[in-house]
Coordinates of C-alpha atoms and ligand atoms in Angstrom, one line a residue:
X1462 CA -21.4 -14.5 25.2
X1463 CA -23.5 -12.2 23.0
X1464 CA -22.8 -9.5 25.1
X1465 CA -19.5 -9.7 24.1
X1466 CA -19.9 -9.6 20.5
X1467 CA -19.2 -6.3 18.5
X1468 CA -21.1 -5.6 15.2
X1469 CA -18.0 -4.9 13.6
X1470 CA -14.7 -5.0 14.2
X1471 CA -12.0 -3.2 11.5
X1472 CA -8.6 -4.7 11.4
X1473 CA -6.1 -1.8 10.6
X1474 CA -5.3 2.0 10.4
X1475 CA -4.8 3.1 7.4
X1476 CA -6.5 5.8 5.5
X1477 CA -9.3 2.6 5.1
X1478 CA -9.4 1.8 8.0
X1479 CA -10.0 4.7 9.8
X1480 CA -12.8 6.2 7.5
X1481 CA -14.5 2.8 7.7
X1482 CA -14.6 3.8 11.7
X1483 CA -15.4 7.2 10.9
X1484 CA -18.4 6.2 9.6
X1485 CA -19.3 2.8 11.4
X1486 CA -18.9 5.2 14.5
X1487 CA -21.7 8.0 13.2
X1488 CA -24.0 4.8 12.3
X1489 CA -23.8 4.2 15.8
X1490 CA -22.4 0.7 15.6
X1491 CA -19.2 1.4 18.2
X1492 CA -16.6 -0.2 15.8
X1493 CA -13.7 -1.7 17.7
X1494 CA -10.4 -1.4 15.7
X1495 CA -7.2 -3.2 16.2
X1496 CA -4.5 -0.8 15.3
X1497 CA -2.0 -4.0 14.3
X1498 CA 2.1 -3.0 14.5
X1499 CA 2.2 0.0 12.2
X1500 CA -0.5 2.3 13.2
X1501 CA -1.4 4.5 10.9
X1502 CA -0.5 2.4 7.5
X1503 CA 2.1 3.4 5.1
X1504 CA 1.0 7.3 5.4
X1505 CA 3.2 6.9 8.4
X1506 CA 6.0 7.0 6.4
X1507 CA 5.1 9.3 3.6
X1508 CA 6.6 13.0 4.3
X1509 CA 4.3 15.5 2.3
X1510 CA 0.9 14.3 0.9
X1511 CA 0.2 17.2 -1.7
X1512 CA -2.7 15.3 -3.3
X1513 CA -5.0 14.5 -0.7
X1514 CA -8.2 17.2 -1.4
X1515 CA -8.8 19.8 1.3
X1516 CA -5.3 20.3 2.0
X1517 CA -4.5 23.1 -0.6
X1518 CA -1.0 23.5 1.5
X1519 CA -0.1 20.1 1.9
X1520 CA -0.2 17.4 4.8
X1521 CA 2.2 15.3 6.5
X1522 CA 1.6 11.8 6.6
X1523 CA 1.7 10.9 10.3
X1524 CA -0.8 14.6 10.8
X1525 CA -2.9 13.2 8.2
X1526 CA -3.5 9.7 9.9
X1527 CA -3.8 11.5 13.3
X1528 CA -6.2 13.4 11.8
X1529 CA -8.8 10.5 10.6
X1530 CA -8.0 8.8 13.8
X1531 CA -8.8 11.7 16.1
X1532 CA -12.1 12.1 13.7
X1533 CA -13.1 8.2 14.4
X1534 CA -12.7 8.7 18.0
X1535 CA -14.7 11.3 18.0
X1536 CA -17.4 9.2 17.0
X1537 CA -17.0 6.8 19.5
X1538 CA -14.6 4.5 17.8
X1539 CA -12.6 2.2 20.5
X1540 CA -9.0 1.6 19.3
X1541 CA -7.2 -1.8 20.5
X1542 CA -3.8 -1.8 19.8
X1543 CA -2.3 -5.1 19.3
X1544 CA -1.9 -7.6 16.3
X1545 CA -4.1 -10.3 15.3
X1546 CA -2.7 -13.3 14.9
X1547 CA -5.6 -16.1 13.5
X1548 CA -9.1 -15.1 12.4
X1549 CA -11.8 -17.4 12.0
X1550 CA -14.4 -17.0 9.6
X1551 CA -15.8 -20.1 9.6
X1552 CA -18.1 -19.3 12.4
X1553 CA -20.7 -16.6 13.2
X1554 CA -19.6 -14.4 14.9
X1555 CA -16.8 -14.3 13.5
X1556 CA -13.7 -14.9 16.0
X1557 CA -10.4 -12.9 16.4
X1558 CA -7.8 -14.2 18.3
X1559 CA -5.3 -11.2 19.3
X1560 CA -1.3 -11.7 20.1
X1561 CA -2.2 -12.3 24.0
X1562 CA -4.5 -14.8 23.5
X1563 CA -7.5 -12.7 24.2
X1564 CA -10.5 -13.8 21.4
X1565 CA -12.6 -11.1 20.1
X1566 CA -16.0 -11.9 18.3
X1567 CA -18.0 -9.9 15.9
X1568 CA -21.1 -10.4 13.3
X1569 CA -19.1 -8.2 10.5
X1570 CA -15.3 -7.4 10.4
X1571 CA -14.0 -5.1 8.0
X1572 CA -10.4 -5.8 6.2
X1573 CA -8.3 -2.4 5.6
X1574 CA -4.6 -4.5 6.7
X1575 CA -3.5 -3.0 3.8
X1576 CA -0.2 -3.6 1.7
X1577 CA 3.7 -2.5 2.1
X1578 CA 5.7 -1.8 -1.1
X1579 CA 8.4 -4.3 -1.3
X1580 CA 12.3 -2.9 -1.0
X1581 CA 15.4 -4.6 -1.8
X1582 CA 17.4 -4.4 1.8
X1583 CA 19.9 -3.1 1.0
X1584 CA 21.4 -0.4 3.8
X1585 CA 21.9 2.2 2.3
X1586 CA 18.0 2.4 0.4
X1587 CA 17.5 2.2 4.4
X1588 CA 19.4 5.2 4.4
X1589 CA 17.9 7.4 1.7
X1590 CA 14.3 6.1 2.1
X1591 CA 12.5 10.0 1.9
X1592 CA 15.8 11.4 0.4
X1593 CA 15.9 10.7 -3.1
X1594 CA 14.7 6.9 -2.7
X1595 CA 10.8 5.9 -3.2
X1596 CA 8.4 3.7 -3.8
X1597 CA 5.9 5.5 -5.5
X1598 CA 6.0 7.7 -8.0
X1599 CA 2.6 9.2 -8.0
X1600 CA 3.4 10.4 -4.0
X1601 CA 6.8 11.8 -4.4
X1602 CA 7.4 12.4 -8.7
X1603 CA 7.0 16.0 -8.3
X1604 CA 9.6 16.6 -5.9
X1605 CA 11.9 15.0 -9.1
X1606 CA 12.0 18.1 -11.7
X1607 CA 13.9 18.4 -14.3
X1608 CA 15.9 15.6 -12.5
X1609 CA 17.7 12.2 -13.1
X1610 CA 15.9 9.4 -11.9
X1611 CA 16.3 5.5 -11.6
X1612 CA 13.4 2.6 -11.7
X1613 CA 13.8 -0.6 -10.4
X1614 CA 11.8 -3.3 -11.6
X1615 CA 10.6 -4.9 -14.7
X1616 CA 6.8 -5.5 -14.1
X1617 CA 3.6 -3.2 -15.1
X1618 CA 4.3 -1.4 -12.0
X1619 CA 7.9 -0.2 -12.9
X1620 CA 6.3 0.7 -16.6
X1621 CA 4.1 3.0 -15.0
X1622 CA 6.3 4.5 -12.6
X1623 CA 8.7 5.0 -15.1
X1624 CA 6.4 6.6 -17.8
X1625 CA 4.7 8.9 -14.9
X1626 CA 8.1 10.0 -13.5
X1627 CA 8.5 11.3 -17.0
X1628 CA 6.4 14.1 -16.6
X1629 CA 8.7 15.4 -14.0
X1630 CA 12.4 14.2 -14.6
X1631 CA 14.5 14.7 -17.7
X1632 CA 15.6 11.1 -17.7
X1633 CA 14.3 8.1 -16.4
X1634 CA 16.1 5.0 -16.8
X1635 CA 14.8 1.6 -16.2
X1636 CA 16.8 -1.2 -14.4
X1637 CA 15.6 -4.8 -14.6
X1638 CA 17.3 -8.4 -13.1
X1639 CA 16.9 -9.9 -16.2
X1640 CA 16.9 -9.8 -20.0
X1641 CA 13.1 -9.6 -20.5
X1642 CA 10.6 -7.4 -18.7
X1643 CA 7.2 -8.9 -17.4
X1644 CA 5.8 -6.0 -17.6
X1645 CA 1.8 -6.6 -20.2
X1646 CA 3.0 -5.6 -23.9
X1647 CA 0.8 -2.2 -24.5
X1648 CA 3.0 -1.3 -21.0
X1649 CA 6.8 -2.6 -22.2
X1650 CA 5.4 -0.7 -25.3
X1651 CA 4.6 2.8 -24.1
X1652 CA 7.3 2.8 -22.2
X1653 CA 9.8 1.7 -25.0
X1654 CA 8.1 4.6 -27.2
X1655 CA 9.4 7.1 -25.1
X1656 CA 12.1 9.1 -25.5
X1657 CA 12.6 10.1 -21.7
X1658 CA 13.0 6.1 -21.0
X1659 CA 16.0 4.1 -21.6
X1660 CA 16.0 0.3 -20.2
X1661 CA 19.2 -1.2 -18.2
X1662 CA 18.6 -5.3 -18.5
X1663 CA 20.5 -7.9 -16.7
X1664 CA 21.5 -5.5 -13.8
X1665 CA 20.9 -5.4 -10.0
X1666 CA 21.3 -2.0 -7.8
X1667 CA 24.9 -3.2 -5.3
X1668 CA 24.6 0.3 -3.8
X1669 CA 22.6 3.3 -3.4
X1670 CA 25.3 6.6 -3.6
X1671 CA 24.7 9.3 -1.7
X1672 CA 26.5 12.1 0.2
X1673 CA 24.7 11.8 3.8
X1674 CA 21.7 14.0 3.0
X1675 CA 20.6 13.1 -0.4
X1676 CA 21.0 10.4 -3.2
X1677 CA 23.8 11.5 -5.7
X1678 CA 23.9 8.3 -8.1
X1679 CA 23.5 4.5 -8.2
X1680 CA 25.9 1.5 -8.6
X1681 CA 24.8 -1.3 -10.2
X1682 CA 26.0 -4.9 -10.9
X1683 CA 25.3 -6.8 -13.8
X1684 CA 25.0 -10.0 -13.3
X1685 CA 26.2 -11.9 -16.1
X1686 CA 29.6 -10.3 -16.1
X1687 CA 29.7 -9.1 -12.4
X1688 CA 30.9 -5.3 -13.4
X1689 CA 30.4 -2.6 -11.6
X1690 CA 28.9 1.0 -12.9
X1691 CA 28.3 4.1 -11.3
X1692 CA 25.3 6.5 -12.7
X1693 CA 24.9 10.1 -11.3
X1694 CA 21.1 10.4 -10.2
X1695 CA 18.9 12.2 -8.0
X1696 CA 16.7 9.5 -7.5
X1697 CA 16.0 5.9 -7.0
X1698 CA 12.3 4.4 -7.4
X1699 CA 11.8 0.6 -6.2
X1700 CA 8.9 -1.0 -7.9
X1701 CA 9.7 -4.7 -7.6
X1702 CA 6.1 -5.1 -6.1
X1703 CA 4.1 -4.7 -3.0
X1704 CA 2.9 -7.3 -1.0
X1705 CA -0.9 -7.1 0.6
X1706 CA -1.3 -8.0 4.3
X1707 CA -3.6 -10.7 3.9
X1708 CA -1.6 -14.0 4.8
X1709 CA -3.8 -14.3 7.7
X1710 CA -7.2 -14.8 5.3
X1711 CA -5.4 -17.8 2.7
X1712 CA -7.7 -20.3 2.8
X1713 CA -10.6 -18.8 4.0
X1714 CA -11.3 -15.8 1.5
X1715 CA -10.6 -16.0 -2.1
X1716 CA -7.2 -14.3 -2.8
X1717 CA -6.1 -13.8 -5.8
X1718 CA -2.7 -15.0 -7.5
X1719 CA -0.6 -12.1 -5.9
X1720 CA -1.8 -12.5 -2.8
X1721 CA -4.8 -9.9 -2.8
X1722 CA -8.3 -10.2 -1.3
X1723 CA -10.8 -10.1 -4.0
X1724 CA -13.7 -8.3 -3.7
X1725 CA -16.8 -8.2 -5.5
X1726 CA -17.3 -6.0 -8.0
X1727 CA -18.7 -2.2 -7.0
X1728 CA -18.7 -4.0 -3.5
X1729 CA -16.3 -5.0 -0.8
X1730 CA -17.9 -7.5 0.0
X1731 CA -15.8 -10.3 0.0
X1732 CA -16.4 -14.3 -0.7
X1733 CA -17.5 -14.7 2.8
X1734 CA -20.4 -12.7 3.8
X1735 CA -19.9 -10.5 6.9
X1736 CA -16.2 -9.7 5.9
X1737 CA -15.5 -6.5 3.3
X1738 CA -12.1 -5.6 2.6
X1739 CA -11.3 -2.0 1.6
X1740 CA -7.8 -0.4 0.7
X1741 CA -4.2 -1.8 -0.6
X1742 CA -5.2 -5.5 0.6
X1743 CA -7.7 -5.4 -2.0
X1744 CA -6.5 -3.0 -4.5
X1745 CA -3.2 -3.1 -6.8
X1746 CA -4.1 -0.8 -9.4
X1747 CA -5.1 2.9 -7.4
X1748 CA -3.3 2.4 -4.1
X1749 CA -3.8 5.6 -3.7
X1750 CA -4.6 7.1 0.4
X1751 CA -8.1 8.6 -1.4
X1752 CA -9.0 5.8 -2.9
X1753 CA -8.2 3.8 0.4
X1754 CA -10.5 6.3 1.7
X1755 CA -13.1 5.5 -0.7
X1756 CA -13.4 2.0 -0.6
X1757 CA -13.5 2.5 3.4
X1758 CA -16.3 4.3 3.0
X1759 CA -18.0 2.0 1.0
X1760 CA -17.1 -1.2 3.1
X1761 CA -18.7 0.7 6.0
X1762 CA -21.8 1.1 4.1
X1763 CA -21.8 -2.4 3.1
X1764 CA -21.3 -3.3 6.6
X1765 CA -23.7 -1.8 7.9
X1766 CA -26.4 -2.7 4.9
X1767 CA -25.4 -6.5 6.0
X1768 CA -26.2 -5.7 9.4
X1769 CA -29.2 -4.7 8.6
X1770 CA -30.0 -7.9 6.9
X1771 CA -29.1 -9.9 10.2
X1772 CA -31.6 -8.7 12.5
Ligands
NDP2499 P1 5.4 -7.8 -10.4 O1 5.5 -8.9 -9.4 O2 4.6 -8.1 -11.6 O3 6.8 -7.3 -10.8 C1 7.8 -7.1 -9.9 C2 9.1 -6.9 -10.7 O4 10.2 -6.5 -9.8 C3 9.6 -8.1 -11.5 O5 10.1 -7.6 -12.8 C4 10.7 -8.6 -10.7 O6 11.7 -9.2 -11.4 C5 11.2 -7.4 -10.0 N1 11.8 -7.8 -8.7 C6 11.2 -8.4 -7.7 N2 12.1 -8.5 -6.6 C7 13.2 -7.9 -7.0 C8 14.5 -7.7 -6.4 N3 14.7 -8.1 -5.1 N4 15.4 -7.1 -7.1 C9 15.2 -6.7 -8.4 N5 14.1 -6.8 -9.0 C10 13.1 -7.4 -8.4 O7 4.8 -6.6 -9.5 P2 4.0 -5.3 -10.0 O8 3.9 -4.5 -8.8 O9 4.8 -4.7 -11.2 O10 2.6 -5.9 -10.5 C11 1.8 -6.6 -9.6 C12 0.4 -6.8 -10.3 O11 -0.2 -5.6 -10.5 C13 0.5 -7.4 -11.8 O12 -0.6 -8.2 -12.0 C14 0.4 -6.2 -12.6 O13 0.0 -6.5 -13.9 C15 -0.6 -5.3 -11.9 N6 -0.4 -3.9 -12.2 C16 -1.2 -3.4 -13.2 C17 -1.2 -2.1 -13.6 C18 -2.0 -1.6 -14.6 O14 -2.7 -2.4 -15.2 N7 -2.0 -0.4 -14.9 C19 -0.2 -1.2 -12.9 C20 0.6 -1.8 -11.9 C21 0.5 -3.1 -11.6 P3 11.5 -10.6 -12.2 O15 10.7 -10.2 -13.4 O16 12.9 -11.1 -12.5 O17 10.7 -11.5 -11.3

């Protein structure tokens, strides 16, 4: 059986992901990585990435990812794709039980499952998703100048959306559910200080308007009386959350109250030693691809380090 065990094995392909087998791969240490459903992370549905460094022109998302996973195969990264479906951590090595059945076993496993914004489901968002409709501000603002725009949401993440998308739009209103953001008070505050924001309380999105190719205004509901409004817009942004991919770890790493892994601090070393988590699964304040790209880097190093402490 120790034949068969890998020093490390990294679960998912984002940004994270893939630089933690860019350099687990130069180390030497043939990481195996399980590409999971959605190869490539959420980059894979990002258009143009104009703030990634060394790309003075721009990237597209899906060139981007194939980028960092041609890079890791260079470096003798083995890719598996297929989804894990249990993990057990309880044991050393660590064991990884994949869709099929198969059980894969490793002395480290790095985390980079990352996170998916959360959307409402409605069709027609569906339908605009990359034509006037978002979920993030800080990837697609700039394409919103001098423009209308619409927030959805009422927690710290719609505050900052909202007060970032001011530096691009003319307008940016806020639309929350119900009568009383949850949003910290210094956020509600900045937000309510500035003259670009107005709030919409007590008021769901029915319908996304559009005329085929791009977002043209909004229709909401409110829901105490049940009427109906149209707004003219050139933009929708959902921030009504994002949810981290790390079901699979409950109850045997410490997660915190919105379901993200915690990691140590200037670590990602997690509350079981072996495992590191690095990118959206473990971060709700950056998100950012660079900073995924960071913390991959790091979990690789900590990886490795641990490694080194094993033999
Ligand atoms: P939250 O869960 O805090 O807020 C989500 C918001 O979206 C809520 O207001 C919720 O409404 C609303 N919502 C959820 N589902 C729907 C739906 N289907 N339709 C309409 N509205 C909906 O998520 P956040 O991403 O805002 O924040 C998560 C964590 O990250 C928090 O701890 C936050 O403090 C932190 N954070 C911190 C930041 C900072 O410090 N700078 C920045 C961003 C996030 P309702 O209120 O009715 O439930």
């Amino acid at each position: 059986m120790e034949s068969n065990v890998r020093d490390v094995i990294i679960m998912g392909t984002g940004p994270g992901g893939y630089t933690a087998a860019i350099y687990m791969g130069r180390a030497n240490l043939k990481p195996l990585v399980v590409e999971g459903y959605q190869p490539g992370g959420q980059l894979m549905i990002t258009t143009e990435i104009e703030n990634f460094p060394g790309f003075p022109e721009g990237i597209r998302g899906p060139e981007l990812m194939a980028k960092m996973r041609q890079q890791a195969a260079k470096f003798d990264a083995e890719f598996l794709s297929g989804s894990v479906t249990e993990v057990d951590l309880s044991r050393s090595p660590f064991c990884i039980t994949l869709e099929d059945g198969r059980e894969l076993f490793t002395r480290s496993l790095i985390v980079a499952t990352g996170a998916n914004a959360k959307w409402l489901g409605i069709e027609s968002e569906e339908r605009y998703r990359g034509k006037g409709v978002s979920a993030c501000a800080t990837c697609d603002g700039f394409f919103f100048r001098d423009s209308k725009v619409f927030v959805v949401g009422g927690g710290d993440t719609a505050m900052e959306e909202a007060l970032y998308l001011t530096k691009f739009a003319s307008h940016v209103t806020l639309v929350h559910r119900r009568e009383e953001f949850r949003s910290s008070k210094i956020m509600s505050l900045r937000a309510s200080k500035n003259p670009k924001i107005s709030t919409m309380l007590n008021e769901v999105v029915d319908e996304i308007l559009g005329d085929g190719f791009k977002v043209t205004g909004i229709r909401l509901k409110n829901v105490q009386t049940g009427e109906l409004s149209e707004h003219p817009c050139d933009g929708v942004f959902m921030a009504i959350g994002h949810a981290p991919n790390a079901e699979l770890f409950r109850g045997q790493l410490d997660i915190d109250d919105y379901g993200y892994i915690i990691t140590k601090k200037t670590s990602t070393e997690t509350s079981v030693p072996g495992v590191f988590a690095c990118g959206d699964v473990q971060d709700y304040v950056y998100r950012q691809a660079v900073t995924a790209v960071g913390t991959g880097c790091m979990a690789a190093v900590d990886a490795e380090r641990f490694l080194e402490s094993i033999r």
